[in-house]
Coordinates of C-alpha atoms and ligand atoms in Angstrom, one line a residue:
X7 CA 111.9 103.7 117.8
X8 CA 112.8 104.6 114.2
X9 CA 112.4 102.4 111.2
X10 CA 114.8 102.3 108.3
X11 CA 114.7 100.5 104.9
X12 CA 116.2 100.7 101.5
X13 CA 114.7 99.6 98.2
X14 CA 115.5 100.1 94.5
X15 CA 113.1 100.2 91.6
X16 CA 113.7 100.3 87.8
X17 CA 112.6 102.8 85.2
X18 CA 110.6 101.5 82.3
X19 CA 110.1 102.4 78.6
X20 CA 106.6 102.3 77.2
X21 CA 105.9 100.5 73.9
X22 CA 102.3 101.7 74.0
X23 CA 102.2 105.1 75.7
X24 CA 100.1 106.6 78.4
X25 CA 99.1 110.0 77.0
X26 CA 96.0 111.7 78.3
X27 CA 94.0 111.1 81.5
X28 CA 90.4 111.1 82.7
X29 CA 91.6 112.1 86.2
X30 CA 95.2 113.4 86.3
X31 CA 95.4 113.9 90.0
X32 CA 94.9 110.1 90.5
X33 CA 96.6 109.1 87.3
X34 CA 93.6 107.4 85.7
X35 CA 94.7 107.0 82.1
X36 CA 92.7 107.5 78.9
X37 CA 94.2 104.3 77.5
X38 CA 96.1 101.2 78.5
X39 CA 99.9 101.2 78.1
X40 CA 102.4 98.5 77.7
X41 CA 106.0 98.8 78.8
X42 CA 109.4 97.1 79.2
X43 CA 110.9 97.2 82.7
X44 CA 114.5 98.3 82.6
X45 CA 117.4 96.9 84.7
X46 CA 120.3 99.4 84.7
X47 CA 118.3 102.7 85.0
X48 CA 117.0 102.5 88.5
X49 CA 116.4 104.6 91.7
X50 CA 117.6 103.5 95.1
X51 CA 115.8 105.1 98.1
X52 CA 116.5 104.9 101.8
X53 CA 113.8 106.0 104.2
X54 CA 114.0 106.5 108.0
X55 CA 110.7 106.9 109.7
X56 CA 110.8 108.9 113.0
X57 CA 108.0 108.8 115.7
X58 CA 107.6 112.6 115.9
X59 CA 105.4 114.6 113.5
X60 CA 107.8 117.1 111.8
X61 CA 108.0 117.9 108.0
X62 CA 109.3 115.1 105.8
X63 CA 112.6 115.7 104.1
X64 CA 114.2 114.2 100.9
X65 CA 117.8 114.7 99.8
X66 CA 119.5 113.5 96.6
X67 CA 122.7 111.5 96.6
X68 CA 124.4 112.2 93.3
X69 CA 126.9 109.4 94.0
X70 CA 130.0 111.4 94.9
X71 CA 129.4 111.2 98.7
X72 CA 127.5 114.5 98.9
X73 CA 123.8 115.1 99.6
X74 CA 121.9 117.9 97.9
X75 CA 118.4 119.2 98.4
X76 CA 115.7 118.4 95.8
X77 CA 114.0 121.0 93.6
X78 CA 110.7 122.4 94.9
X79 CA 108.6 120.6 92.3
X80 CA 110.1 117.3 93.3
X81 CA 109.6 118.1 97.0
X82 CA 105.9 118.8 96.4
X83 CA 105.3 115.5 94.6
X84 CA 107.3 113.6 97.2
X85 CA 105.3 115.1 100.1
X86 CA 102.0 114.4 98.4
X87 CA 103.0 110.8 97.7
X88 CA 104.1 110.2 101.2
X89 CA 100.9 111.6 102.6
X90 CA 98.9 109.2 100.5
X91 CA 101.1 106.3 101.3
X92 CA 100.7 106.9 105.0
X93 CA 96.9 107.1 104.5
X94 CA 96.7 103.9 102.5
X95 CA 98.9 102.0 105.0
X96 CA 97.3 103.6 108.1
X97 CA 100.7 104.6 109.5
X98 CA 102.3 107.7 111.0
X99 CA 105.7 109.3 111.4
X100 CA 108.0 111.8 109.9
X101 CA 110.0 110.5 106.9
X102 CA 113.6 111.3 106.2
X103 CA 114.6 110.1 102.7
X104 CA 117.7 110.0 100.5
X105 CA 117.5 108.9 96.9
X106 CA 120.0 108.0 94.2
X107 CA 119.5 107.5 90.5
X108 CA 121.9 105.1 88.7
X109 CA 121.7 107.3 85.6
X110 CA 122.8 111.0 85.5
X111 CA 120.0 113.2 86.8
X112 CA 120.4 115.7 84.0
X113 CA 120.2 113.0 81.3
X114 CA 116.5 113.6 80.6
X115 CA 115.6 110.0 81.4
X116 CA 112.3 109.8 83.2
X117 CA 113.1 109.3 86.9
X118 CA 109.6 109.6 88.3
X119 CA 108.7 106.0 87.4
X120 CA 111.7 104.5 89.3
X121 CA 111.6 107.2 91.9
X122 CA 108.0 106.8 93.1
X123 CA 108.1 103.0 92.8
X124 CA 111.2 103.0 95.0
X125 CA 109.6 105.3 97.5
X126 CA 106.5 103.1 97.7
X127 CA 108.7 100.0 98.3
X128 CA 111.0 101.6 100.8
X129 CA 108.1 103.0 102.9
X130 CA 106.3 99.7 102.7
X131 CA 109.5 97.8 103.7
X132 CA 110.1 100.2 106.7
X133 CA 106.7 99.2 108.1
X134 CA 107.0 95.5 107.1
X135 CA 104.1 96.0 104.7
X136 CA 105.6 94.8 101.4
X137 CA 102.7 93.3 99.4
X138 CA 102.0 91.8 96.0
X139 CA 103.3 93.7 92.9
X140 CA 99.7 94.6 92.1
X141 CA 99.2 96.3 95.5
X142 CA 102.6 97.9 95.2
X143 CA 101.5 99.2 91.7
X144 CA 98.5 100.9 93.4
X145 CA 100.9 102.4 96.0
X146 CA 103.3 103.7 93.4
X147 CA 100.5 105.2 91.4
X148 CA 99.4 107.3 94.4
X149 CA 102.2 109.6 93.4
X150 CA 100.2 110.7 90.4
X151 CA 102.9 109.2 88.1
X152 CA 101.2 106.6 85.9
X153 CA 104.5 105.1 84.6
X154 CA 105.4 104.4 88.3
X155 CA 102.5 102.0 88.4
X156 CA 104.3 99.8 85.8
X157 CA 107.7 99.8 87.6
X158 CA 106.6 97.3 90.3
X159 CA 106.9 94.3 88.0
X160 CA 109.7 92.8 86.0
X161 CA 109.4 91.9 82.3
X162 CA 106.7 93.5 80.2
X163 CA 103.9 95.2 81.9
X164 CA 100.3 96.3 81.0
X165 CA 98.7 99.1 83.0
X166 CA 95.8 99.1 83.8
X167 CA 95.4 95.3 83.9
X168 CA 91.7 95.8 82.9
X169 CA 91.5 98.4 80.1
X170 CA 87.8 99.0 81.1
X171 CA 88.9 99.8 84.7
X172 CA 91.4 102.7 84.7
X173 CA 92.0 102.3 88.5
X174 CA 93.0 98.7 88.2
X175 CA 96.7 98.0 89.0
X176 CA 99.3 97.0 86.4
X177 CA 100.0 93.4 85.7
X178 CA 102.9 91.4 84.2
X179 CA 102.1 90.8 80.6
X180 CA 105.2 88.8 79.6
X181 CA 108.2 87.5 81.6
X182 CA 111.7 88.9 81.2
X183 CA 112.6 85.7 79.4
X184 CA 111.9 87.6 76.2
X185 CA 115.3 89.2 76.0
X186 CA 115.2 92.6 74.5
X187 CA 117.8 95.4 74.9
X188 CA 117.3 99.2 75.1
X189 CA 120.2 101.3 73.9
X190 CA 119.4 104.8 75.0
X191 CA 120.8 107.7 73.0
X192 CA 121.1 110.8 75.1
X193 CA 120.8 113.8 72.8
X194 CA 119.6 116.4 75.4
X195 CA 120.7 117.1 79.0
X196 CA 118.5 119.0 81.4
X197 CA 114.8 118.9 82.0
X198 CA 112.3 118.5 79.1
X199 CA 110.6 121.7 78.0
X200 CA 107.1 120.6 79.0
X201 CA 106.4 118.0 81.7
X202 CA 104.4 114.8 81.0
X203 CA 101.8 116.1 83.5
X204 CA 101.2 119.2 81.2
X205 CA 101.3 116.9 78.2
X206 CA 98.5 114.7 79.5
X207 CA 96.5 117.9 80.3
X208 CA 96.9 119.1 76.7
X209 CA 96.5 115.8 74.9
X210 CA 92.7 115.9 74.3
X211 CA 93.1 119.4 72.6
X212 CA 94.8 117.6 69.6
X213 CA 92.4 116.9 66.7
X214 CA 94.2 113.6 66.4
X215 CA 93.6 112.4 70.0
X216 CA 90.3 110.7 69.3
X217 CA 91.7 108.9 66.3
X218 CA 94.6 107.7 68.4
X219 CA 92.2 106.3 71.0
X220 CA 90.3 104.5 68.3
X221 CA 93.4 102.8 66.9
X222 CA 95.0 101.9 70.3
X223 CA 93.2 98.7 71.3
X224 CA 94.0 97.0 67.9
X225 CA 97.6 98.4 67.9
X226 CA 98.1 97.2 71.5
X227 CA 96.8 93.7 70.7
X228 CA 99.0 93.4 67.5
X229 CA 102.1 94.7 69.2
X230 CA 101.6 92.4 72.1
X231 CA 101.2 89.4 69.8
X232 CA 104.3 90.4 67.9
X233 CA 106.3 90.7 71.2
X234 CA 105.2 87.4 72.6
X235 CA 105.4 85.6 69.3
X236 CA 108.9 86.9 68.5
X237 CA 107.9 88.7 65.3
X238 CA 110.4 91.6 65.6
X239 CA 109.5 93.0 62.1
X240 CA 105.9 93.6 63.0
X241 CA 106.9 94.8 66.5
X242 CA 109.2 97.4 64.9
X243 CA 106.5 98.6 62.6
X244 CA 104.0 99.1 65.4
X245 CA 106.5 100.5 68.0
X246 CA 107.6 103.2 65.6
X247 CA 104.0 103.9 64.4
X248 CA 103.0 104.4 68.1
X249 CA 105.9 106.6 68.8
X250 CA 105.2 108.9 65.9
X251 CA 101.5 108.9 66.9
X252 CA 102.3 110.1 70.4
X253 CA 104.5 112.9 69.1
X254 CA 101.9 113.8 66.5
X255 CA 99.3 114.3 69.3
X256 CA 101.9 116.3 71.3
X257 CA 102.8 118.5 68.4
X258 CA 99.2 119.2 67.4
X259 CA 98.0 120.0 71.0
X260 CA 97.1 123.6 72.0
X261 CA 99.6 125.0 72.6
X262 CA 101.8 122.6 70.7
X263 CA 104.6 120.6 72.4
X264 CA 107.8 119.9 70.4
X265 CA 110.0 117.4 72.2
X266 CA 112.3 116.5 69.3
X267 CA 115.8 118.0 68.9
X268 CA 118.1 117.7 65.9
X269 CA 119.8 114.7 67.6
X270 CA 116.4 112.9 67.8
X271 CA 116.1 112.8 64.1
X272 CA 119.7 111.9 63.6
X273 CA 119.2 108.8 65.8
X274 CA 115.9 107.9 64.0
X275 CA 117.8 108.1 60.6
X276 CA 120.6 106.0 61.9
X277 CA 118.2 103.3 63.1
X278 CA 116.5 103.2 59.7
X279 CA 119.9 103.0 58.0
X280 CA 121.1 100.2 60.3
X281 CA 117.9 98.2 59.6
X282 CA 117.4 98.8 55.9
X283 CA 121.0 98.9 54.6
X284 CA 122.9 96.8 57.1
X285 CA 120.1 94.3 58.0
X286 CA 120.4 95.0 61.8
X287 CA 117.0 94.5 63.6
X288 CA 116.3 97.5 65.8
X289 CA 113.4 99.9 66.4
X290 CA 113.2 103.4 67.9
X291 CA 110.9 104.8 70.5
X292 CA 110.8 107.9 72.7
X293 CA 108.8 109.0 75.7
X294 CA 107.9 112.7 76.3
X295 CA 111.4 113.9 75.6
X296 CA 114.1 114.1 72.9
X297 CA 116.2 111.1 73.9
X298 CA 115.7 108.0 71.8
X299 CA 115.4 104.4 73.1
X300 CA 116.6 101.9 70.5
X301 CA 114.9 98.5 71.2
X302 CA 116.7 95.5 69.7
X303 CA 117.4 91.8 70.2
X304 CA 120.7 91.0 72.0
X305 CA 122.4 90.2 68.7
X306 CA 122.0 93.8 67.5
X307 CA 123.1 95.6 70.6
X308 CA 126.8 96.1 69.8
X309 CA 126.1 97.4 66.3
X310 CA 123.4 99.7 67.5
X311 CA 125.6 101.1 70.3
X312 CA 128.5 101.6 67.9
X313 CA 126.3 103.4 65.3
X314 CA 124.6 105.8 67.6
X315 CA 127.7 106.6 69.7
X316 CA 129.3 107.8 66.5
X317 CA 126.7 110.5 65.9
X318 CA 128.0 114.0 66.9
X319 CA 124.6 114.9 68.5
X320 CA 124.6 111.9 70.8
X321 CA 126.5 112.9 74.0
X322 CA 126.1 109.6 75.8
X323 CA 124.7 106.1 75.4
X324 CA 123.2 103.9 78.2
X325 CA 122.9 100.2 77.5
X326 CA 120.0 98.7 79.3
X327 CA 117.9 95.6 79.0
X328 CA 114.7 94.0 80.2
X329 CA 114.8 93.7 84.0
X330 CA 113.4 91.8 86.9
X331 CA 111.7 94.6 88.9
X332 CA 112.2 96.3 92.4
X333 CA 114.2 94.8 95.2
X334 CA 115.2 95.3 98.8
X335 CA 118.7 96.7 99.2
X336 CA 120.9 95.8 102.2
X337 CA 123.1 98.9 102.0
X338 CA 121.5 102.2 103.2
X339 CA 122.3 105.5 101.6
X340 CA 122.6 107.3 105.0
Ligands
LIG404 C1 105.1 109.7 77.4 O1 102.6 110.8 84.0 O2 103.8 108.6 84.0 O3 106.4 108.6 79.1 O4 105.4 110.6 86.0 O5 106.3 112.6 84.6 O6 107.2 110.3 84.3 P1 106.1 111.1 84.7 O7 105.1 110.8 83.5 P2 103.7 110.0 83.5 O8 103.5 109.9 81.9 C2 104.4 109.1 81.1 C3 104.3 109.6 79.6 C4 105.1 108.8 78.6 C5 104.4 107.5 78.2 C6 104.5 106.4 79.2 O9 105.5 106.2 79.9 O10 103.5 105.6 79.2

């Protein structure tokens, strides 16, 4: 008997960033992070589990009806995640998987958060073992991707739930009723120059890392209050401060990591102009890459999208919003 299931899970954008780990292999973070779950940017994965014990396979569905093989680095992380999922669930079987991203795969948008959360859901669904979002967070984190641990909840998510216990799961911090939009400016195609994994490894070599850790609890508390209290001005100040702090640590690591491209700065300037000259509330943030996420209330979305689309260094814009989390899908990819 073979078991088949399909699930989709969203990507997320961190407001307070995970950067640096005490145990990278198990994604035990140096600090708590806080993110917004997205809705449009998501990964759909179909798994079929066969009774025999052959090698697992994963193929990518670009969306044009074809299937392609995944790069080696992806295959290795996929195989390791599957092995750990089987162990946690106490199940066996060879897995055949096909995965599809709703966003262009060369867009430079982090797909590991949505990808590993979707894999954890699809495997759990195939064995009728779907569980609470907390348990699913633990299963997603078995991939080694910390951001995946946050993609099992909708709304706004804190991971770990207990900052004193880095192995605790994520938890929903605020519901998707707080309606924020994420207008994503794509300024760079292709993979980022240095992976997040390598960035976490280098983080503590920065002379600014320790200062960042000292400031984070207070910044997280204030940003959270501003978010839940609807104080978008304070939220903006703290979100941008946090973004620059993350990149300051990256740039001052040994060896230094420079994620910014000319288009990154063009979008940052445009966001400031919109806010300061045109009175449009909006705030920039980035993860470990050059693309810029512009977070704004619904009333700003059209103005933000129009302004950044007009920049010559922005080659595409994705309009996303706070989302409701993973779900089962009835249509299989193969
Ligand atoms: C800068 O180790 O979760 O985006 O699994 O490669 O996506 P990937 O990265 P992960 O680190 C994420 C780093 C970050 C900040 C964040 O999302 O918290």
